[in-house]
Amino acid sequence: MYRFTLTLAKIIVRLFGKVEVQNKHLLLKNEGYIVTCTHRGWLEIVILGMCIPSPIHFMAKKELFQNKIVGSFLKKINAFPVDRENTSPSSIKKPVKLLKAGEVVGIFPSGTRTAEEVPLKRGAVTISNLAKAPIIPALYVGPRTLKELWNMKKATIIFGEPIYIKTNNKEELTVYTELLNEKTKELEQQI
């Protein structure tokens, strides 16, 4: 279902919009990694899926899975639920397992869709550290809705250098979260 949905999305986006990808060469091959991205709408999920050659397993808020039809569809396109309010060790087991198996995990470190800058949560860095998998920061700038895409608004996605987390110290995880935030802001300067 992931490939079918992605193919359909590619057709729609290419018919009505334009996508520019920068630094695609920074994406890793043959190893699992976390891709983090700004989360201002739902379209960046589709664009990320189009730009990254491997299927992405997105962490999504558990509320999206409460509707059986929507939840079933999300699971078929590799999304999995996470409880943002009550984070527990069980909520990081799945992404760690996926990363260790060489998969790509998509995380929006702001924890929610927002047009404003908010402090990043530490989840991506914690998962990266536990799985010994790098984080590739990404920045999406472009249409947030299908209507904006119809108006031929250009979408740009830029990838940053991989960040390797090397610590077992909780305080240092906060420093790495700040580093991820800085690297994401640096990507804004490149667009």
Tab-separated table of C-alpha atoms in Angstrom:
chain	number	residue	atom	x	y	z
A	1	MET	CA	0.000	0.000	0.000
A	2	TYR	CA	2.942	2.354	0.726
A	3	ARG	CA	4.289	2.123	-2.847
A	4	PHE	CA	0.838	2.505	-4.417
A	5	THR	CA	-0.012	5.555	-2.302
A	6	LEU	CA	3.401	7.073	-2.981
A	7	THR	CA	3.056	6.545	-6.749
A	8	LEU	CA	-0.374	8.197	-6.721
A	9	ALA	CA	0.984	11.111	-4.675
A	10	LYS	CA	3.910	11.551	-7.074
A	11	ILE	CA	1.544	11.773	-10.034
A	12	ILE	CA	-0.632	14.382	-8.322
A	13	VAL	CA	2.305	16.473	-7.108
A	14	ARG	CA	4.046	16.386	-10.501
A	15	LEU	CA	0.847	17.331	-12.333
A	16	PHE	CA	0.057	20.312	-10.158
A	17	GLY	CA	3.204	21.341	-8.377
A	18	LYS	CA	6.947	21.581	-8.576
A	19	VAL	CA	9.388	19.988	-6.141
A	20	GLU	CA	12.998	21.040	-5.705
A	21	VAL	CA	15.261	18.712	-3.708
A	22	GLN	CA	18.589	19.922	-2.350
A	23	ASN	CA	21.393	17.779	-0.921
A	24	LYS	CA	19.786	14.443	-1.791
A	25	HIS	CA	23.312	13.022	-1.954
A	26	LEU	CA	23.438	13.293	1.861
A	27	LEU	CA	20.832	10.547	2.250
A	28	LEU	CA	22.410	7.332	3.480
A	29	LYS	CA	22.247	4.032	1.662
A	30	ASN	CA	22.202	0.586	3.239
A	31	GLU	CA	21.703	1.748	6.821
A	32	GLY	CA	18.847	2.887	8.973
A	33	TYR	CA	18.475	6.537	9.868
A	34	ILE	CA	16.015	9.019	11.264
A	35	VAL	CA	14.848	11.835	9.043
A	36	THR	CA	13.535	14.802	11.017
A	37	CYS	CA	11.612	17.606	9.390
A	38	THR	CA	9.735	20.772	10.157
A	39	HIS	CA	6.005	20.036	10.418
A	40	ARG	CA	3.846	22.890	9.176
A	41	GLY	CA	1.224	20.882	7.313
A	42	TRP	CA	0.619	17.399	5.953
A	43	LEU	CA	2.191	17.890	2.527
A	44	GLU	CA	5.780	17.567	3.766
A	45	ILE	CA	4.997	13.952	4.669
A	46	VAL	CA	4.165	13.263	1.023
A	47	ILE	CA	7.147	15.230	-0.309
A	48	LEU	CA	9.550	13.439	2.062
A	49	GLY	CA	8.167	10.119	0.866
A	50	MET	CA	8.792	11.180	-2.724
A	51	CYS	CA	12.363	12.314	-2.073
A	52	ILE	CA	13.690	9.457	0.047
A	53	PRO	CA	14.259	6.238	-1.910
A	54	SER	CA	13.511	3.914	1.033
A	55	PRO	CA	10.059	3.605	2.586
A	56	ILE	CA	9.655	5.859	5.619
A	57	HIS	CA	8.032	4.661	8.832
A	58	PHE	CA	6.455	7.782	10.329
A	59	MET	CA	5.720	8.270	13.998
A	60	ALA	CA	2.199	9.710	14.241
A	61	LYS	CA	0.125	10.865	17.179
A	62	LYS	CA	-2.065	8.079	18.526
A	63	GLU	CA	-5.210	10.177	18.090
A	64	LEU	CA	-4.951	9.691	14.318
A	65	PHE	CA	-5.433	5.945	14.819
A	66	GLN	CA	-8.663	6.229	16.838
A	67	ASN	CA	-10.760	6.130	13.672
A	68	LYS	CA	-10.525	2.504	12.496
A	69	ILE	CA	-10.482	3.336	8.784
A	70	VAL	CA	-7.896	6.103	9.073
A	71	GLY	CA	-5.823	4.060	11.517
A	72	SER	CA	-5.840	1.035	9.227
A	73	PHE	CA	-4.768	3.159	6.258
A	74	LEU	CA	-1.980	4.821	8.249
A	75	LYS	CA	-0.628	1.443	9.345
A	76	LYS	CA	-0.649	0.243	5.727
A	77	ILE	CA	1.512	3.204	4.725
A	78	ASN	CA	4.029	2.464	7.489
A	79	ALA	CA	2.867	4.949	10.129
A	80	PHE	CA	2.775	3.841	13.739
A	81	PRO	CA	1.137	5.470	16.770
A	82	VAL	CA	2.928	7.252	19.572
A	83	ASP	CA	1.429	8.710	22.738
A	84	ARG	CA	2.867	12.225	22.919
A	85	GLU	CA	1.536	12.852	26.417
A	86	ASN	CA	2.718	9.658	28.100
A	87	THR	CA	6.023	8.717	26.593
A	88	SER	CA	7.206	5.374	27.836
A	89	PRO	CA	9.932	2.897	26.929
A	90	SER	CA	7.401	1.002	24.801
A	91	SER	CA	6.893	4.058	22.564
A	92	ILE	CA	10.539	3.962	21.486
A	93	LYS	CA	10.871	0.199	21.029
A	94	LYS	CA	9.306	0.168	17.561
A	95	PRO	CA	11.429	2.937	15.998
A	96	VAL	CA	14.611	1.509	17.555
A	97	LYS	CA	13.780	-1.930	16.142
A	98	LEU	CA	13.083	-0.449	12.691
A	99	LEU	CA	16.354	1.498	12.690
A	100	LYS	CA	18.381	-1.524	13.750
A	101	ALA	CA	16.785	-3.403	10.832
A	102	GLY	CA	18.086	-0.718	8.445
A	103	GLU	CA	14.798	1.134	7.951
A	104	VAL	CA	14.136	4.877	7.738
A	105	VAL	CA	12.052	6.442	10.513
A	106	GLY	CA	10.382	9.835	10.059
A	107	ILE	CA	10.014	12.033	13.120
A	108	PHE	CA	8.717	15.575	13.480
A	109	PRO	CA	10.661	16.725	16.554
A	110	SER	CA	8.353	19.659	17.254
A	111	GLY	CA	5.768	17.035	18.184
A	112	THR	CA	2.957	18.766	16.296
A	113	ARG	CA	2.114	20.749	13.198
A	114	THR	CA	2.949	24.398	13.706
A	115	ALA	CA	3.796	27.427	11.612
A	116	GLU	CA	5.714	28.904	14.521
A	117	GLU	CA	9.089	27.917	15.861
A	118	VAL	CA	8.718	25.724	18.927
A	119	PRO	CA	11.341	23.976	21.047
A	120	LEU	CA	12.176	20.526	19.740
A	121	LYS	CA	11.371	17.498	21.823
A	122	ARG	CA	14.171	15.097	22.690
A	123	GLY	CA	12.564	11.941	21.240
A	124	ALA	CA	14.454	11.841	17.935
A	125	VAL	CA	17.804	12.234	19.685
A	126	THR	CA	16.950	9.613	22.319
A	127	ILE	CA	15.852	7.102	19.670
A	128	SER	CA	18.931	7.843	17.565
A	129	ASN	CA	21.170	7.249	20.559
A	130	LEU	CA	19.496	3.954	21.516
A	131	ALA	CA	19.528	2.608	17.950
A	132	LYS	CA	23.009	3.966	17.134
A	133	ALA	CA	21.462	5.403	13.972
A	134	PRO	CA	22.155	8.891	12.606
A	135	ILE	CA	19.671	11.718	12.209
A	136	ILE	CA	19.360	13.515	8.884
A	137	PRO	CA	17.690	16.886	9.413
A	138	ALA	CA	15.387	18.119	6.676
A	139	LEU	CA	13.595	21.382	6.095
A	140	TYR	CA	10.439	21.726	4.030
A	141	VAL	CA	9.340	25.035	2.561
A	142	GLY	CA	6.321	25.183	0.309
A	143	PRO	CA	2.610	24.565	0.042
A	144	ARG	CA	0.846	23.321	3.137
A	145	THR	CA	-2.428	22.405	1.495
A	146	LEU	CA	-3.622	20.792	-1.703
A	147	LYS	CA	-5.085	24.158	-2.756
A	148	GLU	CA	-1.661	25.817	-2.521
A	149	LEU	CA	-0.202	22.917	-4.505
A	150	TRP	CA	-2.900	23.358	-7.188
A	151	ASN	CA	-1.745	26.959	-7.537
A	152	MET	CA	1.635	25.596	-8.679
A	153	LYS	CA	3.398	26.785	-5.570
A	154	LYS	CA	6.902	25.327	-5.458
A	155	ALA	CA	7.893	22.922	-2.704
A	156	THR	CA	11.530	22.776	-1.609
A	157	ILE	CA	13.060	20.169	0.626
A	158	ILE	CA	16.653	20.374	1.758
A	159	PHE	CA	18.591	17.709	3.622
A	160	GLY	CA	21.417	18.359	6.076
A	161	GLU	CA	24.526	16.423	7.028
A	162	PRO	CA	23.905	13.321	9.160
A	163	ILE	CA	24.211	13.855	12.907
A	164	TYR	CA	25.681	10.966	14.869
A	165	ILE	CA	24.707	10.865	18.536
A	166	LYS	CA	27.550	9.612	20.704
A	167	THR	CA	26.646	9.744	24.371
A	168	ASN	CA	24.994	7.894	27.206
A	169	ASN	CA	24.575	11.082	29.225
A	170	LYS	CA	21.025	12.468	29.469
A	171	GLU	CA	22.266	16.056	29.772
A	172	GLU	CA	24.233	15.644	26.549
A	173	LEU	CA	21.069	14.455	24.798
A	174	THR	CA	19.669	17.938	25.448
A	175	VAL	CA	22.786	19.416	23.828
A	176	TYR	CA	22.268	17.172	20.782
A	177	THR	CA	18.625	18.279	20.601
A	178	GLU	CA	19.824	21.896	20.516
A	179	LEU	CA	22.348	20.920	17.818
A	180	LEU	CA	19.546	19.378	15.745
A	181	ASN	CA	17.575	22.605	16.118
A	182	GLU	CA	20.601	24.666	15.025
A	183	LYS	CA	21.249	22.427	12.005
A	184	THR	CA	17.617	22.753	10.949
A	185	LYS	CA	17.818	26.561	11.241
A	186	GLU	CA	21.019	26.509	9.149
A	187	LEU	CA	19.086	24.735	6.389
A	188	GLU	CA	16.687	27.702	6.299
A	189	GLN	CA	19.631	29.968	5.480
A	190	GLN	CA	20.500	27.772	2.486
A	191	ILE	CA	17.118	28.123	0.783
